[in-house]
Amino acid sequence: MLTKLRFKLELLFVYFKRNWLYFLISLLIGSSLIIFRQNIISLYKKVNHPTQKIGIEGLFTSNNFPPEISQKISYGLTINTGSNKFDISPLVKSLDIQNDQTQYFFELNPDFKWHSKQSLKSSDFNYKIAGLNISFPDSNHLIIQTEKPFAPIFSTLSEPLIRKNFDGLGKYKVDSFQYQDGYLKNLFLKSENNNLLYRFYQNETDLLNAFKIGEVDQIEISSVPEDLNNWPKLKITKNIKTDERYLALFINTEKFNSKQFRQALAYATPKTKDLNERALSPISPTSWAYNPEVKEYAFNETRAKELIKGNEIESINLSYNDRRLIDLADSIKKSWEEILGIKVNAQISNQIDIQNYDIILAYGSILNDPDQYLFWHSTQTKTNITKINHPPIDKLLEEGRQTFDQQERKKIYLEFQKILLEESPAIFLKYPILYTISRN
């Protein structure tokens, strides 16, 4: 027994003696892999990271593609730091504000270059914004002069700067792009650690089909088809989009100038029972300026009938341009006809004449800044589609633009929302729900 054991040990010793160098190299390599495994994994990902394929619904060009993409490609002079608060972007080294906050002296960060390797110059900031005058003392400095104090200026200057062929300054570089019939078809972005391929589709049906056949691995849609619930290895996330847009009924106040009539419509309009989904005003609930204590106009048949007395009309045209709103439009039509005795002509139209309409069911935009001047001030004839002309609202919107103290601004916009909801030029319904579907 001992003789056999000695023989095996001697044989092992001879084998090790002849191959000690290989054993040593293997030990060093194995130890290095264990000690530096995270560094090795990171290096591998940098060289060999996969491409995430994302489907987007909509027709876009280089001038109007989604903020979620443009903010990856480049920066503006400012950035949104969260909760609608803004600060200077990485492109800016310093900012000096003078003359009662009407002059802004920006010094650029000299380390930044365009993705095309060209140096960033102050004259590259060719913002065309009404009321702002931009001058360029030298290549590293720019001065922005406002006609009068303008509180939303930081929000306005957050628009990412993107040149021809998607030349940007951000973390992601556009590696390639493709157009079809004048609109973006593909947009390929690369960063140090990630690749993103965006593919664009005209409607939600095309988007969903692209996901099913594997053209993209992630999409956002308004409802989840029954057959997808049975697919393996899918992640489905429900998102209530409270910071992008809201769904509302916009009332032409020139045609329907009775506040009581508009309030009757509001009380007779069915609304979602999900408080998280319910929209109360045009300002996002995530904003510091949001007022949760405005009139809610919860569905109230009795109150609607009280307010309609003396304000009866025979018929209303209800217009909308999104087929996904058909069921909701029919529900509103039925409710108004049964409760208020109004004949409602609900019709879908590709082009709605916003200068001559009765009521529009549509989405309104939520801005990064609570400033609502464009949408509700009486002088804004192109964007104030409800045509509301209410001096107290005008005064508050003017003050809100010229007040920089956030607490004072908040008081202004809390009061603005209170009065706007009392006047009821729009019936705020809900925020859109989107389901993010991705392959695990």
XYZ file of C-alpha atoms in Angstrom:
440
model
C 0.000 0.000 0.000
C 2.764 2.456 1.016
C 4.823 1.433 -2.030
C 1.969 2.325 -4.376
C 1.411 5.676 -2.630
C 5.135 6.517 -2.845
C 5.126 5.631 -6.550
C 2.199 7.946 -7.241
C 3.781 10.827 -5.325
C 7.096 10.372 -7.159
C 5.248 10.249 -10.474
C 3.340 13.439 -9.583
C 6.580 15.162 -8.534
C 8.291 14.262 -11.805
C 5.256 15.483 -13.777
C 5.163 18.788 -11.865
C 8.941 19.238 -12.227
C 8.687 18.897 -15.995
C 5.618 21.185 -16.292
C 6.084 23.682 -13.427
C 6.163 26.630 -15.811
C 2.712 25.777 -17.220
C 1.325 25.377 -13.701
C 2.723 28.766 -12.689
C 1.283 30.537 -15.760
C -2.120 28.927 -15.195
C -2.083 29.990 -11.552
C -1.230 33.575 -12.459
C -3.922 33.742 -15.150
C -6.553 32.224 -12.859
C -5.693 34.578 -10.012
C -5.782 37.571 -12.340
C -9.208 36.563 -13.669
C -10.561 36.388 -10.111
C -8.946 39.635 -8.898
C -9.703 41.721 -12.002
C -12.949 40.058 -13.101
C -15.018 43.267 -12.856
C -12.495 45.226 -14.937
C -12.418 42.451 -17.526
C -16.224 42.342 -17.711
C -16.374 46.135 -18.139
C -13.759 46.032 -20.881
C -15.641 43.269 -22.656
C -18.861 45.268 -22.497
C -17.143 48.324 -23.948
C -15.872 46.358 -26.903
C -18.697 43.875 -27.270
C -21.925 45.373 -25.836
C -25.200 44.354 -27.500
C -27.523 46.716 -29.334
C -30.856 47.555 -27.728
C -33.541 47.817 -30.422
C -36.347 50.220 -29.504
C -39.526 50.846 -31.484
C -41.078 54.335 -31.554
C -44.516 55.281 -32.862
C -44.683 58.457 -34.926
C -43.406 60.281 -38.004
C -40.311 62.337 -37.211
C -37.614 64.341 -38.979
C -34.311 65.767 -37.775
C -36.204 68.839 -36.531
C -38.835 67.207 -34.335
C -37.822 63.838 -32.956
C -38.678 62.788 -29.366
C -36.960 64.515 -26.398
C -35.990 61.125 -24.962
C -33.668 60.749 -27.967
C -32.504 64.344 -28.498
C -31.442 64.628 -24.850
C -29.170 61.625 -25.304
C -27.539 63.120 -28.408
C -26.840 66.608 -27.113
C -27.277 69.318 -24.484
C -28.655 72.825 -24.396
C -27.315 75.627 -22.245
C -29.376 74.271 -19.346
C -30.677 70.885 -18.221
C -33.672 69.689 -16.223
C -32.338 68.389 -12.911
C -35.699 66.914 -11.889
C -39.100 68.174 -10.674
C -38.981 70.936 -13.297
C -35.881 72.555 -11.794
C -33.071 73.676 -14.082
C -29.339 74.307 -13.884
C -26.514 75.003 -16.321
C -25.572 72.057 -18.539
C -22.121 70.436 -18.853
C -21.513 72.714 -21.877
C -21.372 75.746 -19.586
C -18.398 76.560 -17.381
C -19.987 79.526 -15.608
C -23.039 81.806 -15.698
C -23.335 85.388 -14.497
C -26.796 87.014 -14.281
C -27.040 90.813 -14.208
C -29.364 93.817 -14.733
C -32.312 92.532 -12.708
C -32.131 89.129 -14.371
C -32.390 90.414 -17.924
C -28.752 89.709 -18.946
C -27.162 86.252 -18.904
C -23.412 85.877 -19.477
C -22.508 82.297 -20.393
C -18.922 81.030 -20.479
C -18.616 77.755 -22.375
C -16.661 74.704 -21.290
C -13.601 74.591 -23.616
C -13.310 70.801 -23.284
C -16.436 70.081 -25.330
C -16.332 69.200 -29.014
C -19.004 68.202 -31.472
C -19.241 64.522 -32.341
C -17.763 65.547 -35.692
C -14.596 66.616 -33.735
C -15.146 70.330 -34.409
C -14.714 72.732 -31.508
C -17.814 74.132 -29.852
C -18.219 77.881 -30.448
C -20.623 80.342 -28.873
C -22.078 81.179 -32.294
C -23.260 77.552 -32.569
C -26.091 78.465 -30.185
C -28.403 79.824 -32.843
C -31.577 79.774 -30.752
C -34.474 81.577 -32.435
C -36.638 82.519 -29.461
C -38.986 85.479 -29.422
C -37.990 88.059 -26.819
C -34.380 86.827 -26.506
C -31.461 88.657 -28.089
C -28.225 86.623 -28.333
C -24.761 88.113 -28.970
C -21.313 86.501 -29.169
C -18.402 88.570 -27.742
C -15.968 85.756 -28.608
C -15.960 82.041 -29.363
C -16.225 81.028 -25.677
C -18.821 83.527 -24.452
C -22.382 84.430 -25.293
C -24.758 86.996 -23.852
C -28.520 86.565 -23.777
C -30.569 89.706 -23.260
C -34.298 89.620 -22.481
C -36.649 92.524 -23.083
C -38.013 92.128 -19.547
C -37.558 89.564 -16.762
C -38.460 86.123 -18.117
C -38.663 83.405 -15.461
C -39.002 80.398 -17.825
C -35.695 81.231 -19.560
C -33.833 78.238 -18.089
C -36.520 75.884 -19.368
C -36.426 77.557 -22.784
C -32.633 77.189 -23.073
C -32.714 73.450 -22.302
C -33.477 72.577 -25.945
C -30.603 70.262 -27.058
C -28.306 71.743 -29.681
C -28.170 69.418 -32.714
C -26.637 70.275 -36.083
C -27.061 68.808 -39.554
C -26.845 64.991 -39.791
C -27.535 64.709 -36.056
C -24.168 66.140 -35.027
C -24.403 66.569 -31.249
C -22.507 67.099 -28.003
C -24.005 64.483 -25.676
C -23.072 61.046 -24.396
C -24.551 59.305 -27.431
C -23.301 59.793 -30.978
C -25.512 59.119 -34.000
C -23.547 56.478 -35.887
C -26.009 56.110 -38.777
C -29.540 57.043 -39.796
C -32.001 56.247 -42.557
C -35.014 58.065 -44.006
C -38.064 56.691 -45.784
C -40.586 58.923 -47.577
C -39.101 61.976 -45.876
C -39.331 60.611 -42.329
C -36.872 58.838 -40.047
C -36.869 55.068 -40.383
C -33.799 54.099 -38.314
C -31.497 56.002 -35.951
C -28.447 54.217 -34.510
C -26.828 55.705 -31.386
C -23.538 54.673 -29.800
C -22.021 55.567 -26.447
C -19.014 54.335 -24.537
C -21.022 51.548 -22.893
C -24.177 51.129 -24.911
C -25.723 50.903 -28.396
C -29.295 52.010 -29.152
C -31.138 51.377 -32.397
C -34.384 53.323 -32.739
C -36.852 52.189 -35.392
C -39.858 54.349 -36.222
C -43.355 53.194 -37.217
C -46.329 55.138 -38.504
C -48.902 53.738 -36.092
C -49.297 51.477 -33.071
C -50.362 48.478 -35.162
C -47.124 48.582 -37.182
C -45.161 49.061 -33.961
C -46.731 46.013 -32.335
C -46.181 43.849 -35.412
C -42.515 44.903 -35.495
C -42.144 43.690 -31.911
C -43.831 40.375 -32.656
C -41.540 39.563 -35.592
C -38.409 40.612 -33.696
C -37.506 43.873 -35.466
C -37.434 45.600 -32.069
C -37.117 44.381 -28.486
C -38.865 47.219 -26.658
C -42.011 49.233 -27.415
C -44.547 51.497 -25.712
C -48.235 50.964 -26.552
C -51.544 52.175 -25.120
C -52.960 48.699 -24.429
C -51.589 45.163 -24.202
C -53.089 42.630 -26.655
C -54.416 39.470 -25.032
C -52.046 37.198 -26.942
C -48.951 38.949 -25.546
C -49.947 38.065 -21.989
C -49.123 34.444 -22.801
C -45.706 35.123 -24.302
C -42.768 33.824 -22.237
C -39.875 36.017 -21.097
C -41.688 39.342 -21.534
C -41.546 42.256 -19.103
C -44.661 44.471 -19.163
C -44.635 47.715 -17.161
C -47.568 50.102 -16.778
C -46.626 53.800 -16.858
C -48.929 56.774 -16.212
C -47.350 59.617 -18.199
C -48.035 62.593 -15.927
C -45.194 64.797 -17.168
C -45.656 64.818 -20.952
C -49.297 65.444 -21.870
C -52.884 65.234 -20.653
C -56.198 64.394 -22.310
C -58.891 67.064 -22.182
C -61.975 68.482 -23.847
C -61.123 71.948 -25.164
C -64.181 74.216 -25.420
C -64.457 77.137 -27.835
C -65.348 79.860 -25.305
C -66.299 82.314 -28.063
C -69.139 79.996 -29.068
C -69.969 78.840 -25.542
C -69.354 81.930 -23.407
C -71.480 80.826 -20.450
C -69.333 79.556 -17.585
C -72.335 77.681 -16.148
C -72.847 75.829 -19.415
C -69.191 74.781 -19.557
C -69.380 73.618 -15.946
C -72.524 71.630 -16.748
C -70.588 69.830 -19.489
C -67.767 69.157 -17.024
C -70.059 67.607 -14.399
C -71.809 65.501 -17.065
C -68.528 64.110 -18.429
C -67.563 60.583 -17.265
C -64.053 60.400 -15.818
C -61.595 57.761 -14.685
C -61.912 56.588 -11.086
C -58.171 56.021 -10.797
C -56.901 59.105 -8.936
C -53.350 58.504 -10.146
C -54.563 58.643 -13.740
C -56.940 61.583 -13.308
C -55.777 64.984 -14.609
C -57.043 68.086 -12.798
C -55.144 70.928 -14.458
C -52.650 71.644 -17.271
C -49.696 71.536 -14.851
C -48.104 68.179 -14.044
C -48.674 66.767 -10.535
C -44.902 66.275 -10.338
C -44.339 70.032 -10.669
C -43.630 72.277 -7.693
C -46.387 74.594 -9.019
C -49.194 71.989 -9.125
C -52.427 72.777 -7.269
C -54.233 69.601 -6.120
C -57.073 71.599 -4.537
C -58.788 72.904 -7.659
C -62.350 72.046 -8.643
C -62.367 68.374 -9.647
C -65.730 68.277 -11.454
C -66.312 64.703 -10.365
C -69.176 63.157 -12.328
C -72.380 64.623 -10.877
C -75.576 64.213 -12.877
C -77.663 66.313 -10.488
C -75.274 69.290 -10.503
C -74.988 69.126 -14.297
C -78.777 69.368 -14.697
C -78.918 72.326 -12.280
C -76.300 74.280 -14.225
C -77.763 73.587 -17.661
C -81.062 75.309 -16.799
C -81.238 78.569 -18.731
C -78.194 77.567 -20.790
C -79.774 74.927 -23.023
C -78.541 74.488 -26.584
C -79.678 72.032 -29.216
C -76.467 70.496 -30.562
C -72.665 70.326 -30.243
C -69.962 69.085 -32.583
C -67.351 66.995 -30.764
C -64.181 66.557 -32.851
C -61.130 64.339 -32.359
C -58.351 62.988 -34.594
C -57.145 59.803 -32.887
C -58.989 56.531 -33.510
C -57.963 55.309 -30.074
C -60.318 57.935 -28.624
C -63.438 56.587 -30.366
C -64.791 54.696 -27.337
C -64.213 57.635 -25.011
C -65.812 60.084 -27.444
C -68.879 57.824 -27.741
C -69.103 57.596 -23.948
C -69.007 61.399 -23.611
C -71.596 61.776 -26.402
C -73.969 59.337 -24.688
C -73.579 61.014 -21.308
C -74.190 64.550 -22.596
C -77.214 63.471 -24.617
C -78.806 61.549 -21.723
C -78.081 64.035 -18.938
C -78.155 67.415 -20.703
C -80.480 66.639 -23.604
C -77.971 67.921 -26.167
C -77.614 66.301 -29.580
C -73.906 65.528 -29.943
C -72.254 64.964 -33.302
C -69.020 63.109 -32.453
C -66.761 62.872 -35.486
C -63.188 61.897 -36.198
C -61.222 64.196 -38.486
C -57.624 64.176 -39.696
C -57.563 67.964 -39.741
C -59.478 70.013 -37.174
C -59.972 73.729 -37.780
C -58.961 75.146 -34.392
C -60.315 78.549 -35.403
C -63.815 77.221 -35.988
C -64.865 74.305 -33.804
C -67.193 73.560 -30.904
C -65.319 71.114 -28.661
C -62.140 69.128 -29.317
C -61.131 65.929 -27.534
C -57.347 66.008 -27.715
C -54.055 65.876 -25.859
C -52.505 69.012 -24.403
C -48.778 69.430 -23.861
C -47.184 69.616 -20.417
C -44.168 71.919 -20.371
C -41.045 71.576 -18.235
C -41.789 74.978 -16.711
C -45.226 75.772 -15.232
C -45.492 78.825 -17.499
C -48.862 78.588 -19.292
C -48.791 81.893 -21.168
C -48.878 80.341 -24.651
C -51.962 78.240 -23.983
C -54.287 80.475 -21.972
C -53.308 84.146 -22.454
C -55.817 86.089 -24.555
C -53.134 87.514 -26.888
C -51.912 84.073 -28.018
C -54.409 83.577 -30.822
C -52.531 80.678 -32.456
C -51.992 78.552 -29.340
C -54.843 79.593 -27.024
C -57.264 77.292 -28.810
C -60.085 77.724 -26.273
C -59.951 81.491 -27.022
C -60.487 82.251 -23.352
C -60.225 85.973 -22.622
C -60.189 86.485 -18.878
C -58.222 89.492 -17.504
C -57.423 87.914 -14.085
C -55.903 84.903 -15.874
C -53.924 87.178 -18.207
C -52.578 89.150 -15.235
C -51.454 86.033 -13.362
C -49.748 84.582 -16.442
C -47.875 87.849 -17.004
C -46.766 87.968 -13.365
C -45.728 84.312 -13.434
C -43.341 85.016 -16.307
C -41.664 87.910 -14.517
C -41.352 86.461 -11.006
C -38.164 84.540 -10.186
C -38.736 83.697 -6.530
C -40.077 80.149 -6.651
C -42.363 80.513 -3.651
C -43.934 83.659 -5.093
C -44.252 81.999 -8.501
C -45.907 79.027 -6.879
C -48.562 81.257 -5.301
C -49.256 82.780 -8.713
C -49.720 79.436 -10.464
C -51.795 77.976 -7.626
C -54.182 80.907 -8.065
C -54.059 80.613 -11.864
C -55.142 76.961 -11.738
C -57.937 77.790 -9.286
C -59.383 80.487 -11.571
C -58.848 78.456 -14.761
C -60.803 75.520 -13.369
C -63.560 77.841 -12.177
C -63.871 79.284 -15.706
C -63.690 75.769 -17.187
C -62.497 76.483 -20.751
C -61.278 72.873 -20.787
C -62.428 69.689 -19.072
C -59.312 67.866 -17.881
C -59.763 64.105 -18.041
C -56.699 61.954 -17.570
C -53.046 61.280 -18.292
C -52.192 58.715 -20.955
C -51.287 55.204 -19.877
C -48.518 53.483 -21.804
C -47.291 49.936 -21.372
C -43.588 49.334 -21.879
C -43.097 45.829 -23.284
C -39.615 44.396 -23.514
C -37.959 41.024 -23.929
C -36.049 39.764 -20.919
